[in-house]
mmCIF file of C-alpha atoms in Angstrom:
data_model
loop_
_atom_site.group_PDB
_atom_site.id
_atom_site.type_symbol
_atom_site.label_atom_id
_atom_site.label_comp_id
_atom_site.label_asym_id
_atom_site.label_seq_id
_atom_site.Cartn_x
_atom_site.Cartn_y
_atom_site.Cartn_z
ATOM 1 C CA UNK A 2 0.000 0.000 0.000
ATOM 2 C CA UNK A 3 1.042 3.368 -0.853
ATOM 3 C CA UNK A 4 1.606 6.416 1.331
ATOM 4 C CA UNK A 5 -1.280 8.619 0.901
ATOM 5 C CA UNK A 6 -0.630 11.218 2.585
ATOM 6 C CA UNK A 7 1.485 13.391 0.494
ATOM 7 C CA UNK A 8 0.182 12.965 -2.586
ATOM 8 C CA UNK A 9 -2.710 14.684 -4.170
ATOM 9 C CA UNK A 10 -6.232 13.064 -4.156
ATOM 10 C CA UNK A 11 -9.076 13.729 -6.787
ATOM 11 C CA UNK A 12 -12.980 13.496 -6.886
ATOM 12 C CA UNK A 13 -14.577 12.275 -9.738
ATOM 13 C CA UNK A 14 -18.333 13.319 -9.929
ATOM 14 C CA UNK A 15 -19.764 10.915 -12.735
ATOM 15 C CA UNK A 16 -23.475 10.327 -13.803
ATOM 16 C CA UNK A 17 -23.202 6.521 -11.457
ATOM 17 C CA UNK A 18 -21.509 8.523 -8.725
ATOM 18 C CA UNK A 19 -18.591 9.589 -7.242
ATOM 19 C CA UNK A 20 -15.391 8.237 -6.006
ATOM 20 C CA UNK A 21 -12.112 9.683 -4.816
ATOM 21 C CA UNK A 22 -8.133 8.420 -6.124
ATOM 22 C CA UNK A 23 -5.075 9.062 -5.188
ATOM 23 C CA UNK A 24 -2.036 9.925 -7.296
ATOM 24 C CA UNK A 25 0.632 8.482 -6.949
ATOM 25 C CA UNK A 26 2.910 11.387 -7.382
ATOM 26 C CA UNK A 27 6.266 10.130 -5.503
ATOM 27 C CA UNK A 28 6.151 7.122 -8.140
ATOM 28 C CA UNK A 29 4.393 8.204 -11.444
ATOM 29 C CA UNK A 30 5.595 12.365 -11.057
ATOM 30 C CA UNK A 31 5.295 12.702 -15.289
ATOM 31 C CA UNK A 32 1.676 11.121 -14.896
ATOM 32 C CA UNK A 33 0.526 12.686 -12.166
ATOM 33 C CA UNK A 34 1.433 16.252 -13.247
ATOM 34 C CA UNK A 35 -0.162 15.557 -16.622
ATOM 35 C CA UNK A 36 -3.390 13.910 -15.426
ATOM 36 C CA UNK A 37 -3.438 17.141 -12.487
ATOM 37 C CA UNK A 38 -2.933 19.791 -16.047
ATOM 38 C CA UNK A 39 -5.900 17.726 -17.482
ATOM 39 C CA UNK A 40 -8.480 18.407 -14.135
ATOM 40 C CA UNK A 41 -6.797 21.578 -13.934
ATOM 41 C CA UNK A 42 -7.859 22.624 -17.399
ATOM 42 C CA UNK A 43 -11.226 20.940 -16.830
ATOM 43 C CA UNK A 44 -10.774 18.993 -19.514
ATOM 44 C CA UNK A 45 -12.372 15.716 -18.098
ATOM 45 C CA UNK A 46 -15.583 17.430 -17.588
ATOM 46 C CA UNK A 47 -18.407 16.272 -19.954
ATOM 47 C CA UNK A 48 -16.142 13.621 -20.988
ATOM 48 C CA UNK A 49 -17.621 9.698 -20.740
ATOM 49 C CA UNK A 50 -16.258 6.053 -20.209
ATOM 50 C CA UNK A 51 -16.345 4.948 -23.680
ATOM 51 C CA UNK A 52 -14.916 1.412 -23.158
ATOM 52 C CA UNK A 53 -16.270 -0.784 -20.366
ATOM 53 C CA UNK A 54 -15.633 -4.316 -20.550
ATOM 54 C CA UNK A 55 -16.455 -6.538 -17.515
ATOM 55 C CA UNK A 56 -13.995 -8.387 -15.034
ATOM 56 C CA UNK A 57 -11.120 -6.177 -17.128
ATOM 57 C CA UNK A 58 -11.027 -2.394 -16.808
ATOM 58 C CA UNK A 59 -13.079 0.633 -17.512
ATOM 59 C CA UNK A 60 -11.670 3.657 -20.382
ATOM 60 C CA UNK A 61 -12.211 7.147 -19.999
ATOM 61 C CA UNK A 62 -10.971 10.604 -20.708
ATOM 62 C CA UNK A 63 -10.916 10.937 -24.842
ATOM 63 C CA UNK A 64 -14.250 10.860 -25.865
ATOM 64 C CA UNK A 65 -17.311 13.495 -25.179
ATOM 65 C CA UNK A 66 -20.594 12.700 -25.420
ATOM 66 C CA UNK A 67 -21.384 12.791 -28.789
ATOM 67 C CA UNK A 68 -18.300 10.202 -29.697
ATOM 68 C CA UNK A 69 -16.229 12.659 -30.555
ATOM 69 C CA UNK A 70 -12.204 12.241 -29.716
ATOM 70 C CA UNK A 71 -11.055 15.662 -28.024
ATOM 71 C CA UNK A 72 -7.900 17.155 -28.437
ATOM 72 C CA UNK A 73 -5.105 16.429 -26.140
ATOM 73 C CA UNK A 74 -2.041 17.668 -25.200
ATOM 74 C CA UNK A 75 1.807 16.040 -26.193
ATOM 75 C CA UNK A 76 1.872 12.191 -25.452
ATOM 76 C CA UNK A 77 3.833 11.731 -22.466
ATOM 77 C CA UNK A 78 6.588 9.218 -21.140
ATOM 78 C CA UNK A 79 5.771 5.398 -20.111
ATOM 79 C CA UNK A 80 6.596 5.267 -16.455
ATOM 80 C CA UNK A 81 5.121 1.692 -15.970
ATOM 81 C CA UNK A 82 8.330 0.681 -14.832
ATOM 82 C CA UNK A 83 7.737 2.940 -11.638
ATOM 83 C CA UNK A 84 6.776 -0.675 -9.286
ATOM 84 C CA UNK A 85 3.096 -0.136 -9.075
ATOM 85 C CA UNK A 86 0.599 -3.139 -10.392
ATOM 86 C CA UNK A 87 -2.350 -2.750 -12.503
ATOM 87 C CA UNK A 88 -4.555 -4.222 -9.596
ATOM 88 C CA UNK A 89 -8.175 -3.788 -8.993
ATOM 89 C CA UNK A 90 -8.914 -0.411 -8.494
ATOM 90 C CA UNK A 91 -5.936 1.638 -9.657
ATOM 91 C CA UNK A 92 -5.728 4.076 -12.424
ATOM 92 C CA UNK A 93 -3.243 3.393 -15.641
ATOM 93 C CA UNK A 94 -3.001 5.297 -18.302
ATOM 94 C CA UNK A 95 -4.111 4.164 -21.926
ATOM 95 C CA UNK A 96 -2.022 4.052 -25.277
ATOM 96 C CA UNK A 97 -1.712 2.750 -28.539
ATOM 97 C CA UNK A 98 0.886 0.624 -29.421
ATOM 98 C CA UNK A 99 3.782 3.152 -29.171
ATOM 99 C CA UNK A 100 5.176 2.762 -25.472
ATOM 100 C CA UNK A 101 5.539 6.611 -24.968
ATOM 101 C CA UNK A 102 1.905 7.469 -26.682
ATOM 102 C CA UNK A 103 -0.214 8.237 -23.463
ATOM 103 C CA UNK A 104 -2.500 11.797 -23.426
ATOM 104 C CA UNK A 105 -5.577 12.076 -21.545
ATOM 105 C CA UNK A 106 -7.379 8.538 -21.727
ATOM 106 C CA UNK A 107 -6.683 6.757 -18.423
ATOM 107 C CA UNK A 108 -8.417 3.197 -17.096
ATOM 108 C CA UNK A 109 -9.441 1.837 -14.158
ATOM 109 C CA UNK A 110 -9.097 -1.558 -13.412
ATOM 110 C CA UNK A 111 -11.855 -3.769 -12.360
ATOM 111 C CA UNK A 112 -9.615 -6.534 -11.784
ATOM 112 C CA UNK A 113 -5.871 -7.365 -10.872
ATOM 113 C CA UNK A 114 -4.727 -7.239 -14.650
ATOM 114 C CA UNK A 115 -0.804 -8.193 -14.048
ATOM 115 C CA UNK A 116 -0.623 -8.605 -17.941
ATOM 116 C CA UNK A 117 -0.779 -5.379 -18.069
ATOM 117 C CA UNK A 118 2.383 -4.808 -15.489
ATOM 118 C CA UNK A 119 5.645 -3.986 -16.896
ATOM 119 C CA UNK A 120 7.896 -7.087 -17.483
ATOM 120 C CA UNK A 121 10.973 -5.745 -19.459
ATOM 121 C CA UNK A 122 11.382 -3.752 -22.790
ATOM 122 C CA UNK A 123 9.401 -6.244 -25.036
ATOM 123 C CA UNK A 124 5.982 -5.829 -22.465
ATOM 124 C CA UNK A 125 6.385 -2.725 -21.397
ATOM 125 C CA UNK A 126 2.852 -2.099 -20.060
ATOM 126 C CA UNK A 127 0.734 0.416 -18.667
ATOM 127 C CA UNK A 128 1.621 2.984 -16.659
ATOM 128 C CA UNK A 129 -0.047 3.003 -13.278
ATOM 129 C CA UNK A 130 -0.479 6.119 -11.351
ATOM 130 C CA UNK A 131 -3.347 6.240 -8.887
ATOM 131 C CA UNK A 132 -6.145 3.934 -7.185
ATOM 132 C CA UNK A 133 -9.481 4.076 -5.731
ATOM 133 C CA UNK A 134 -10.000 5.110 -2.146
ATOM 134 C CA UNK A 135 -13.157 5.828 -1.514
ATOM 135 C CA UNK A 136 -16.249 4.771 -4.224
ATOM 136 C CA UNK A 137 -14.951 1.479 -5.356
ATOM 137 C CA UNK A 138 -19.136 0.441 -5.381
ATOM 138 C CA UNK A 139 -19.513 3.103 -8.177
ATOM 139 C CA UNK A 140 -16.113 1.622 -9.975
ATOM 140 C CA UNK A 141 -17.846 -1.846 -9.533
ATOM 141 C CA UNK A 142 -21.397 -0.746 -11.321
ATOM 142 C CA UNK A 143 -19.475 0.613 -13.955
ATOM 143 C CA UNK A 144 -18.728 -3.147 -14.620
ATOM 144 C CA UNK A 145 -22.663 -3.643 -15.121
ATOM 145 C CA UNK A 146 -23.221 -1.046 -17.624
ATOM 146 C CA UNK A 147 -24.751 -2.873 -20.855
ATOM 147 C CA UNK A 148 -22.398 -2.512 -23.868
ATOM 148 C CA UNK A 149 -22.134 -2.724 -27.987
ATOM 149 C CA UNK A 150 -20.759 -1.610 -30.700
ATOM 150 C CA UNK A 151 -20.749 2.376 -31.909
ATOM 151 C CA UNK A 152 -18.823 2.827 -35.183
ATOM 152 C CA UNK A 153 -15.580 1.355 -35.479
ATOM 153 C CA UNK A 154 -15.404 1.161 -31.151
ATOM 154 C CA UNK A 155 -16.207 -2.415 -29.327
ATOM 155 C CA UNK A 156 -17.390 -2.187 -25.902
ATOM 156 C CA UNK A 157 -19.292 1.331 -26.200
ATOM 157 C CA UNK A 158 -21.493 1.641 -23.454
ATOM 158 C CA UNK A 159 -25.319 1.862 -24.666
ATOM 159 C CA UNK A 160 -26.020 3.991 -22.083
ATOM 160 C CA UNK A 161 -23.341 7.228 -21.313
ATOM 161 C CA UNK A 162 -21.291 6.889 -18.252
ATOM 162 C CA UNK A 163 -20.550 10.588 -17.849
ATOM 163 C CA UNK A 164 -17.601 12.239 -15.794
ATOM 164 C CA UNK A 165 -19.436 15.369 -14.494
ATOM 165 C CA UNK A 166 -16.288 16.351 -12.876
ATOM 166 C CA UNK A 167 -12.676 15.699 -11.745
ATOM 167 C CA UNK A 168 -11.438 18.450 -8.963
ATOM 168 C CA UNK A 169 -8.213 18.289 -7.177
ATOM 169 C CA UNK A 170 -8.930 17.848 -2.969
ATOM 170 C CA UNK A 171 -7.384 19.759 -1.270
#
């Protein structure tokens, strides 16, 4: 377990709920400082989980309501060699294939994912950077949501899981 007391926390007010992270900010300081730009900028809010796929992870952070991809900021450097596990509950950021391609989508994971860890320069994985402390019920009904197929995206929830807002405790 982490220490949470000097790193930041943030509340995320969705449309299921809301639930409180930390950030990990002594391990994942590239991450943290970009995800903290991103609720600083208020960039989150209005934004949806647009991937939800049961006993994995839940993706969120790109997309607004209407299924449109917003524009982000530079991609940022991989940290997921920083010790932290992609366990149930914690927050990782998304990317494409390219190790150092990470912008605003994050997930959270439903489940320990430890494929997802890093294991050496030919699986680098996903970067993880915060977890769940408080509204892991709200994390876990996000699992329920129905899903299908919208355009060329899998997994779409049918019915919007919206991120109201993401504020910085203080």
């Amino acid at each position: 377990m982490q220490d949470t007391s000097s790193n930041p926390t943030v509340v995320f007010k969705t449309s299921l709920g809301t639930f409180e992270a930390v950030l990990y900010q002594d391990k994942a300081p590239i991450t943290v400082e970009n995800f903290l730009q991103y609720v600083k900028d208020g960039f989150f809010d209005g934004t949806i989980f647009h991937r939800i796929i049961p006993g994995f992870m839940a993706q969120g952070g790109g997309f607004d309501k209407g299924g449109q991809q917003k524009p982000t900021g530079p991609a940022i450097k991989n940290e997921a060699e920083n010790g932290l596990k992609n366990e149930r509950g914690t927050l990782a950021m998304a990317r494409t294939m390219v190790i150092d391609s990470a912008t605003s989508q994050f997930f959270i994971n439903f489940v320990d994912n430890s494929f997802l860890d890093y294991a050496g320069k030919n699986n680098f994985g996903y970067a993880v950077f915060g977890k769940v402390t408080e509204g892991m019920d709200v994390i876990d009904s996000m699992a329920k949501v129905k899903t299908g197929s919208r355009g060329p995206f899998q997994d779409w929830p049918l019915e919007d899981v919206l991120i109201e807002s993401v504020t910085r405790k203080a």
